[in-house]
C-alpha positions as a printed NumPy array, in Angstrom:
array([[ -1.025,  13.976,   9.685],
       [ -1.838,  10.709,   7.899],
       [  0.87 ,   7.752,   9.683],
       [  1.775,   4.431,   8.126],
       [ -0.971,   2.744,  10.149],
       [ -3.342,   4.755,   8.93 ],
       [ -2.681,   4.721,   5.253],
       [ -2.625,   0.969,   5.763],
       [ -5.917,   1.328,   7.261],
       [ -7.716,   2.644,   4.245],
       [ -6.478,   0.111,   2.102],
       [ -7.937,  -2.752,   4.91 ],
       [-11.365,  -0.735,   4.519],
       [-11.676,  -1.04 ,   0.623],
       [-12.962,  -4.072,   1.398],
       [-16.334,  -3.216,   1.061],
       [-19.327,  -4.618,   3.572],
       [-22.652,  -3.397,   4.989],
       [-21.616,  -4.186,   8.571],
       [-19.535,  -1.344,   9.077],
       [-15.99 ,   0.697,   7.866],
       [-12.507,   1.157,   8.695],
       [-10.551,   4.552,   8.966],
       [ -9.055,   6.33 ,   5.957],
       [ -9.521,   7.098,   2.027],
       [-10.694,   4.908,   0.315],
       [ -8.503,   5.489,  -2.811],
       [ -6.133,   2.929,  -3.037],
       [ -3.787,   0.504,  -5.664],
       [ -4.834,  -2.916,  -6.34 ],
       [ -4.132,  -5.127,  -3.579],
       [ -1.162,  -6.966,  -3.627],
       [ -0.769, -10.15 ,  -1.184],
       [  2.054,  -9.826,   1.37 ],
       [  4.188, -13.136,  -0.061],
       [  4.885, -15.585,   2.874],
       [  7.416, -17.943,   3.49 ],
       [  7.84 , -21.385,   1.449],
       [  7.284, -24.399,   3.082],
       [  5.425, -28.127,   2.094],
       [  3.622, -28.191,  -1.484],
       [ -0.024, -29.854,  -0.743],
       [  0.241, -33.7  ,  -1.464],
       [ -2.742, -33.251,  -4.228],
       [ -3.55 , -31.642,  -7.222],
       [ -5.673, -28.614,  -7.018],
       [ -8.745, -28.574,  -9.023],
       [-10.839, -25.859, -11.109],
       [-14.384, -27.401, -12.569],
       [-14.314, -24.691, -14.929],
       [-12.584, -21.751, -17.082],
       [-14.542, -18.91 , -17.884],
       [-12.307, -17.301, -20.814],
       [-13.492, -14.248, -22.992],
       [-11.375, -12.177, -25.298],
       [-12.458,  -8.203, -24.72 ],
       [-11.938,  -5.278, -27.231],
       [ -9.03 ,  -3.919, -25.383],
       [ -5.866,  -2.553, -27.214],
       [ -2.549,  -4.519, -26.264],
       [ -1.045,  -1.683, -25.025],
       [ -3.679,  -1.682, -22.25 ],
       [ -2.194,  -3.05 , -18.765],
       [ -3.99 ,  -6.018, -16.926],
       [ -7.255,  -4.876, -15.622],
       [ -8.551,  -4.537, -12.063],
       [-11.337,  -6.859, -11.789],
       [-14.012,  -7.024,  -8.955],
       [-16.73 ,  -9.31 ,  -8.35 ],
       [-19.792,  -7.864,  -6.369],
       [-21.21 , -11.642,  -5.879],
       [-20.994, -15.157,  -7.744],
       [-22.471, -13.169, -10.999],
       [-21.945,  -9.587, -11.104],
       [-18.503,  -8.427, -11.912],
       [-16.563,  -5.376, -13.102],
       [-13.286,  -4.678, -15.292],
       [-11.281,  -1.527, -15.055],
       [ -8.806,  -0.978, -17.742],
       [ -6.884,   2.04 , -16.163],
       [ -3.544,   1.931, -17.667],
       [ -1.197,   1.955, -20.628],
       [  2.303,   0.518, -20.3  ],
       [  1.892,   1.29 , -16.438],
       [  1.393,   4.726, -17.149],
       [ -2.3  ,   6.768, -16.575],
       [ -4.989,   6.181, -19.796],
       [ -4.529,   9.343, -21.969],
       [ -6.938,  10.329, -24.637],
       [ -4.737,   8.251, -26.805],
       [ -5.619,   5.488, -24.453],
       [ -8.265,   6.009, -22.564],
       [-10.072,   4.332, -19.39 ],
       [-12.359,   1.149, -20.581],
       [-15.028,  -0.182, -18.152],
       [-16.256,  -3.748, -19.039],
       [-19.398,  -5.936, -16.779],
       [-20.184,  -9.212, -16.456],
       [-23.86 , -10.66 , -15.529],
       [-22.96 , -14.233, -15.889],
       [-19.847, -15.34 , -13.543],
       [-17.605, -14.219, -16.095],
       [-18.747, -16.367, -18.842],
       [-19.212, -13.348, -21.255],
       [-18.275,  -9.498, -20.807],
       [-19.972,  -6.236, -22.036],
       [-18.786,  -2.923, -22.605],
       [-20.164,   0.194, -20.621],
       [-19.463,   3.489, -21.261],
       [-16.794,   5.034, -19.244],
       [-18.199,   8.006, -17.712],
       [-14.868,   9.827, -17.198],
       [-11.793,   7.955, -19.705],
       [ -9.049,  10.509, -19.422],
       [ -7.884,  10.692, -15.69 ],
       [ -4.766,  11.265, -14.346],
       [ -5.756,   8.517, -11.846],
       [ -8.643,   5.997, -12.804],
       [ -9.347,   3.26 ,  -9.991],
       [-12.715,   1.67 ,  -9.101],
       [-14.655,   0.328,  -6.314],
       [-17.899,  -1.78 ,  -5.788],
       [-20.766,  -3.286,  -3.403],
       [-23.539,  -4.607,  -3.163],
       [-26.021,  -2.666,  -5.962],
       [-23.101,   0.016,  -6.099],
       [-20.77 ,   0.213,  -8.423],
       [-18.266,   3.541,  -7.501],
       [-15.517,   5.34 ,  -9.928],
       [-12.814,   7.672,  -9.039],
       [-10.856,   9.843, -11.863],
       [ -8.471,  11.946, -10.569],
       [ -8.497,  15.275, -10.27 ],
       [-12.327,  15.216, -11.418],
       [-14.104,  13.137,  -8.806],
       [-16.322,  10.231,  -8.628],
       [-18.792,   8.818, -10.415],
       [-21.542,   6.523,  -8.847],
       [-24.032,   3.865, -10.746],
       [-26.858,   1.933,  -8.935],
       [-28.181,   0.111, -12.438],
       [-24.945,  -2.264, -13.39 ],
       [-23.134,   0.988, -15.197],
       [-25.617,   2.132, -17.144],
       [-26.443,   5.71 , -15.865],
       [-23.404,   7.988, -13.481],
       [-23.925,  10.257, -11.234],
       [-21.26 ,  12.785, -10.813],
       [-20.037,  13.79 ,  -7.388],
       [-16.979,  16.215,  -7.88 ],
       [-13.666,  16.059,  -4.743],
       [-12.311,  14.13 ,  -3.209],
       [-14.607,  13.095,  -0.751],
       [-16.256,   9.598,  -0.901],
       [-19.625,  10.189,  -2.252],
       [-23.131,   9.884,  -0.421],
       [-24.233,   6.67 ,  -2.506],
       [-20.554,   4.937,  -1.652],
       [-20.881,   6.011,   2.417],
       [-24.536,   4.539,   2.736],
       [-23.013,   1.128,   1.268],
       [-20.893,   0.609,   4.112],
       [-23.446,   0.303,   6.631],
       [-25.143,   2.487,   9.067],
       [-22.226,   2.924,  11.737],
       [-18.687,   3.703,  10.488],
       [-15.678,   5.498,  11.141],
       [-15.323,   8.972,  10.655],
       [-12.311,   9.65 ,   7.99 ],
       [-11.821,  13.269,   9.678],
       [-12.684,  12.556,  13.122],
       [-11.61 ,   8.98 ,  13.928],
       [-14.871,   8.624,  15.788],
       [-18.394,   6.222,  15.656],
       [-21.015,   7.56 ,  13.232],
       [-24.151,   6.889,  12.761],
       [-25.132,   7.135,   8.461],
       [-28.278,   9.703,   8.549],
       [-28.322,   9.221,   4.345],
       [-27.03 ,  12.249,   3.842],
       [-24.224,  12.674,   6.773],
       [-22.286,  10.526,   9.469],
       [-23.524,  11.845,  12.774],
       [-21.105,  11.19 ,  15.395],
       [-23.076,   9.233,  18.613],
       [-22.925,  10.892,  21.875],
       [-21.484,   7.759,  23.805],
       [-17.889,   6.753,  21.782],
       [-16.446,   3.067,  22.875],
       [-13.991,   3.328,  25.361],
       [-11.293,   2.594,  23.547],
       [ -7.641,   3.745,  23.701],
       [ -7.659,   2.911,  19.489],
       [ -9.716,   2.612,  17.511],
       [ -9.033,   0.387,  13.733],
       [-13.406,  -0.635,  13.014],
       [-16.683,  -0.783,  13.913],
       [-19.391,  -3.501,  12.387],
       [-22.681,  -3.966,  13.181],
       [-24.224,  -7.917,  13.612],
       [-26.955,  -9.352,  11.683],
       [-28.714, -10.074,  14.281],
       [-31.51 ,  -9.026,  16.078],
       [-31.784,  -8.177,  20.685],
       [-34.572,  -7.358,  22.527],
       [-33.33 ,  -5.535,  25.912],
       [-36.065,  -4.136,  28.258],
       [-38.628,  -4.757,  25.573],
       [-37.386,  -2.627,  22.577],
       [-36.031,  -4.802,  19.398],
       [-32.231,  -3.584,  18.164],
       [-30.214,  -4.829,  15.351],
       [-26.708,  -6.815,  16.61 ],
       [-24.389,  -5.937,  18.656],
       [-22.792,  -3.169,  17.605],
       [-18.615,  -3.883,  17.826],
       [-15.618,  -1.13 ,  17.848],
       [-12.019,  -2.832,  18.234],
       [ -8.876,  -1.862,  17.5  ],
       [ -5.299,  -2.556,  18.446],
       [ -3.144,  -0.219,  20.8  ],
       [  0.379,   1.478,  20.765],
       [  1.056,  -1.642,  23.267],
       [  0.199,  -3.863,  21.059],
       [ -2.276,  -5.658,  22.557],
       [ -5.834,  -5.948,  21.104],
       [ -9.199,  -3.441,  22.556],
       [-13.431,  -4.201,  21.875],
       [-16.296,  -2.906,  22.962],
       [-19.977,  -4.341,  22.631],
       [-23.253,  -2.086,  22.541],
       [-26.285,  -3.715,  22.686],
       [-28.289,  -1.031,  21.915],
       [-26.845,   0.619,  18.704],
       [-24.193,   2.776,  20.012],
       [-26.123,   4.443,  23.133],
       [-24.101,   2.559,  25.674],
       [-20.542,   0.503,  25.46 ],
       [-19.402,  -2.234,  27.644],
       [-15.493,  -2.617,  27.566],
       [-15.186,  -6.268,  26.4  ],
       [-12.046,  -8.581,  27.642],
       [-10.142, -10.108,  24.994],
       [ -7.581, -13.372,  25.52 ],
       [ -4.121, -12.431,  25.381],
       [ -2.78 , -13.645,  21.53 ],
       [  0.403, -14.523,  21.172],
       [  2.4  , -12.002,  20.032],
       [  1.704,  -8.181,  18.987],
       [ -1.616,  -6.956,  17.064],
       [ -0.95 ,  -4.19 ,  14.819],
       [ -4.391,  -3.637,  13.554],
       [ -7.911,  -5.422,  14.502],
       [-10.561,  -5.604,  11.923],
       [-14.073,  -6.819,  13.026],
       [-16.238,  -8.864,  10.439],
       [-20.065, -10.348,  10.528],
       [-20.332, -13.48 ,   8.725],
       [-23.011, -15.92 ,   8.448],
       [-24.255, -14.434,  12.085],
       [-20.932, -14.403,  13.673],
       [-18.684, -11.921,  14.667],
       [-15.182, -12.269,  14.399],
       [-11.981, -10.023,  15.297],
       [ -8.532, -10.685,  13.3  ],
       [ -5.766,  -9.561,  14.619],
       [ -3.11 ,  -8.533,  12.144],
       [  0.501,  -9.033,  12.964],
       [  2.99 ,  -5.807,  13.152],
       [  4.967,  -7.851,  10.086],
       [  1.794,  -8.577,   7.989],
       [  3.144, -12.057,   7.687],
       [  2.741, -13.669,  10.612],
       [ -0.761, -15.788,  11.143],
       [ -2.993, -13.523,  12.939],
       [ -4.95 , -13.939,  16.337],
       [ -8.518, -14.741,  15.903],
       [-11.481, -14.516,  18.475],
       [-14.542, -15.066,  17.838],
       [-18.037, -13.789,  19.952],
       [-19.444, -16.61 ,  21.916],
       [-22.388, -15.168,  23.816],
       [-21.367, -11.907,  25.494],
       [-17.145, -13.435,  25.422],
       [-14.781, -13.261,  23.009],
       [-13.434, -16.785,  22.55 ],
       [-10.014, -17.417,  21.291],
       [ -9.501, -18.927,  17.934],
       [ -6.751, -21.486,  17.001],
       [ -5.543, -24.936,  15.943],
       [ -2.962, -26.891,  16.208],
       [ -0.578, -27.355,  13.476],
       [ -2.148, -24.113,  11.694],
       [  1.12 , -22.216,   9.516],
       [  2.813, -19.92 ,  11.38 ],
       [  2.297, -17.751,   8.416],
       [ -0.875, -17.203,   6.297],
       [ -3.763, -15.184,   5.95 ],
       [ -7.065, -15.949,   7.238],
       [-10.971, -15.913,   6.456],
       [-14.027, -16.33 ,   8.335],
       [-16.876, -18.717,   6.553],
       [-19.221, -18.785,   9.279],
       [-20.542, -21.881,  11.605],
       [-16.766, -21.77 ,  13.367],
       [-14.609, -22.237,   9.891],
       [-11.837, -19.979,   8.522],
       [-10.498, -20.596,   5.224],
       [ -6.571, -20.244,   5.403],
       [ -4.05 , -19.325,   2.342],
       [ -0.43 , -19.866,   3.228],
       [  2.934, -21.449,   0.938],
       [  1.448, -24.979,   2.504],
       [ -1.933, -23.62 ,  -0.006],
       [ -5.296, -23.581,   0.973],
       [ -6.34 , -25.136,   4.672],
       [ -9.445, -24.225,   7.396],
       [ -9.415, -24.145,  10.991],
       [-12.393, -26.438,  12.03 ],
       [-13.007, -27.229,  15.374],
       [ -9.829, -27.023,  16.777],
       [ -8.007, -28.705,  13.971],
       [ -6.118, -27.238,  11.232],
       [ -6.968, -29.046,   7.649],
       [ -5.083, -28.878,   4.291],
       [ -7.821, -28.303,   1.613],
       [ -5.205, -29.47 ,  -1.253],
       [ -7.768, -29.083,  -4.131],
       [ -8.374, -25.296,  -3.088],
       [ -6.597, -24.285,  -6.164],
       [ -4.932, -21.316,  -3.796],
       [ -1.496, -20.44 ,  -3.559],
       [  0.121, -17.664,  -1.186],
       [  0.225, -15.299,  -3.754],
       [ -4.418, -15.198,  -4.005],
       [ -5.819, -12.182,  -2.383],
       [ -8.696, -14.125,  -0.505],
       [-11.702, -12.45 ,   0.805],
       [-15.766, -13.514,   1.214],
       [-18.135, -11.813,  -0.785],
       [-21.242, -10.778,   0.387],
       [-23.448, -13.888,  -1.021],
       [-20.714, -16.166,   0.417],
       [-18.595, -16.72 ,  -2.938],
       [-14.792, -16.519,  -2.084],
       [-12.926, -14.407,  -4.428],
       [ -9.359, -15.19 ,  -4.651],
       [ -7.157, -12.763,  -7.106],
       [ -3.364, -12.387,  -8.298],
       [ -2.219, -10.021, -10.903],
       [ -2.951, -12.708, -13.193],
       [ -5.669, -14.661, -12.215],
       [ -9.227, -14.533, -10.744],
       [-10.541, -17.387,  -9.144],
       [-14.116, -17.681,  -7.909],
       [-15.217, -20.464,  -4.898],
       [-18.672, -21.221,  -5.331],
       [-20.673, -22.965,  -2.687],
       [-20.767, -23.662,   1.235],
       [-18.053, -23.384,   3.503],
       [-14.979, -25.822,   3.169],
       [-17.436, -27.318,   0.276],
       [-16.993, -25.527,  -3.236],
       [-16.379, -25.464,  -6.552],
       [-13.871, -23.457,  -7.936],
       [-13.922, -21.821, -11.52 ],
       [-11.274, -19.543, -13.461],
       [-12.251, -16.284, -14.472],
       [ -9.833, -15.54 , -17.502],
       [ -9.834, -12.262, -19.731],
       [ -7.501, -11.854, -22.734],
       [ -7.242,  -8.574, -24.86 ],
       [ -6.643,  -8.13 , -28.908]])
């Protein structure tokens, strides 16, 4: 039976890397941020170098779009919906691209338009589609050319994007991607949960044979409290891995590479409360905080120790032990933050799309707006 954790799980997961995957389906809404409690408005004003504004084709009957970037320039629009109902064949499904940050759109054809369900998903060189109740289509040329993989069952193309070790959706157990199924390994992290697994970028030579990492599996117990593991040698052996105690309950650990470090974020049981961060040090987990960091936010690593911070105080980073207000992030509580693969932040509302181009705590931040008529 599928439990609340669980189905929260698979929407964590749709965040799509090739370090590793998270438990569950991958079908899922549009992310919606979990809103936070007000507090202090940043002292000044926010700033965007640029708006990117392009008026698409689209009917005005046609709901807002679900947009996805895959990096600073490729980008996809899904319009799946009609007056928040499914696309019929009096309105159906309408797939637009980008090449260009956004600066100009192009239609593709929609492989599938009339679904009873029409969502879409992307990565790196992959872009994924899934129409209910006919099954997914999967493009690895910008949209040009589908292929058709009918169920319900992620398709081959989509499970190779995530990385070679993942979760098993059936199972709950470590895989290993063969490129055509997810073998399980013989040696499973000892682990009383189990939430992801992500493999580092980079590379360990142990008794004189080269491996890519380490390999990490965390998740957070029925207690609780927060569980890792560490294999140095691509899943053949685990070493239980001690953790500092956070304070307060973890509901759910994710595991991320970034920039060549490996990070673990605890989510709170509320989904509201800041959560614990460690990050790998050597062969130690290190605890991550700051003082005067919002008791309520979300949280993202950069890489080279920063985390970029959204909470009602805006945009902030945790830097060296010190918690910073980045006042002209132009981020409010209500952006859906999260890195892309090339390093761009993506930061998305219902509303808005905001792209933050550049180097850590350093970027510049341009609108990404779409109007239909």
């Amino acid at each position: 039976m599928t439990t609340r954790r669980h189905r929260w799980m698979a929407m964590a997961a749709l965040v799509p890397t090739l370090a590793g995957c998270s438990i569950g389906d991958i079908r899922r809404p549009p992310p919606t941020p979990t809103p936070v409690p007000s507090s202090a408005a940043p002292s000044s004003p926010p700033q965007i170098a640029e708006v990117r504004g392009s008026r698409l084709a689209v009917p005005r009957q046609y709901d807002r779009p679900y947009v996805e970037f895959v990096d600073a320039y490729r980008g996809y629009a899904l319009f799946g919906s009609c007056d928040g109902q499914p696309p019929g064949r009096h309105c159906p499904a309408l797939l637009w691209s980008t090449g260009d940050g956004g600066r100009s759109w192009q239609r593709l054809r929609h492989p599938k338009p009339v679904a009873d369900n029409q969502q879409m998903y992307t990565a790196p060189g992959l872009l994924a589609l899934w129409a209910e109740p006919y099954g997914w289509w999967t493009s690895t040329d910008d949209g040009r050319t589908f292929r058709h993989s009918p169920g319900e069952v992620a398709p081959p193309q989509w499970r190779a994007a995530q990385g070679r070790f993942q979760i098993s959706e059936k199972t709950g157990k470590v895989g290993r991607w063969t490129g055509r199924t997810l073998r399980p390994l013989a040696t499973q992290p000892p682990l009383p949960a189990l939430n992801a697994v992500v493999l580092g970028d980079a590379w360990l030579v142990r008794n004189g044979t080269r491996y890519e990492g380490p390999l990490v599996a965390a998740g957070a117990g029925e207690d609780g409290r927060p569980y890792a593991a560490i294999s140095w040698d691509e899943g053949r052996s685990w070493e239980p891995t001690t953790l500092p105690a956070p304070d307060g309950e973890v509901w759910l650990l994710r595991v991320e590479s970034v920039a060549g470090q490996l990070w673990l974020i605890g989510e709170r049981p509320d989904r509201i409360s800041f959560p614990a961060l460690w990050r790998l040090e050597g062969a130690s987990w290190q605890r991550v905080r700051a003082e005067g960091q919002p008791g309520a936010g979300r949280a993202v690593p950069l890489g080279a120790g920063v985390v970029a911070v959204v909470s009602s105080r805006g945009a902030g980073a945790l830097l060296g032990g010190r918690y910073v207000d980045l006042p002209r992030w132009p981020l409010t509580d209500r952006h859906h933050l999260r890195r892309l693969p090339d390093g761009t932040l993506f930061a998305g509302t219902s509303e808005t799309i905001l792209l933050g181009i550049g180097h850590l705590g350093d970027r510049t931040w341009v609108e990404v707006a779409l109007e239909t008529g």
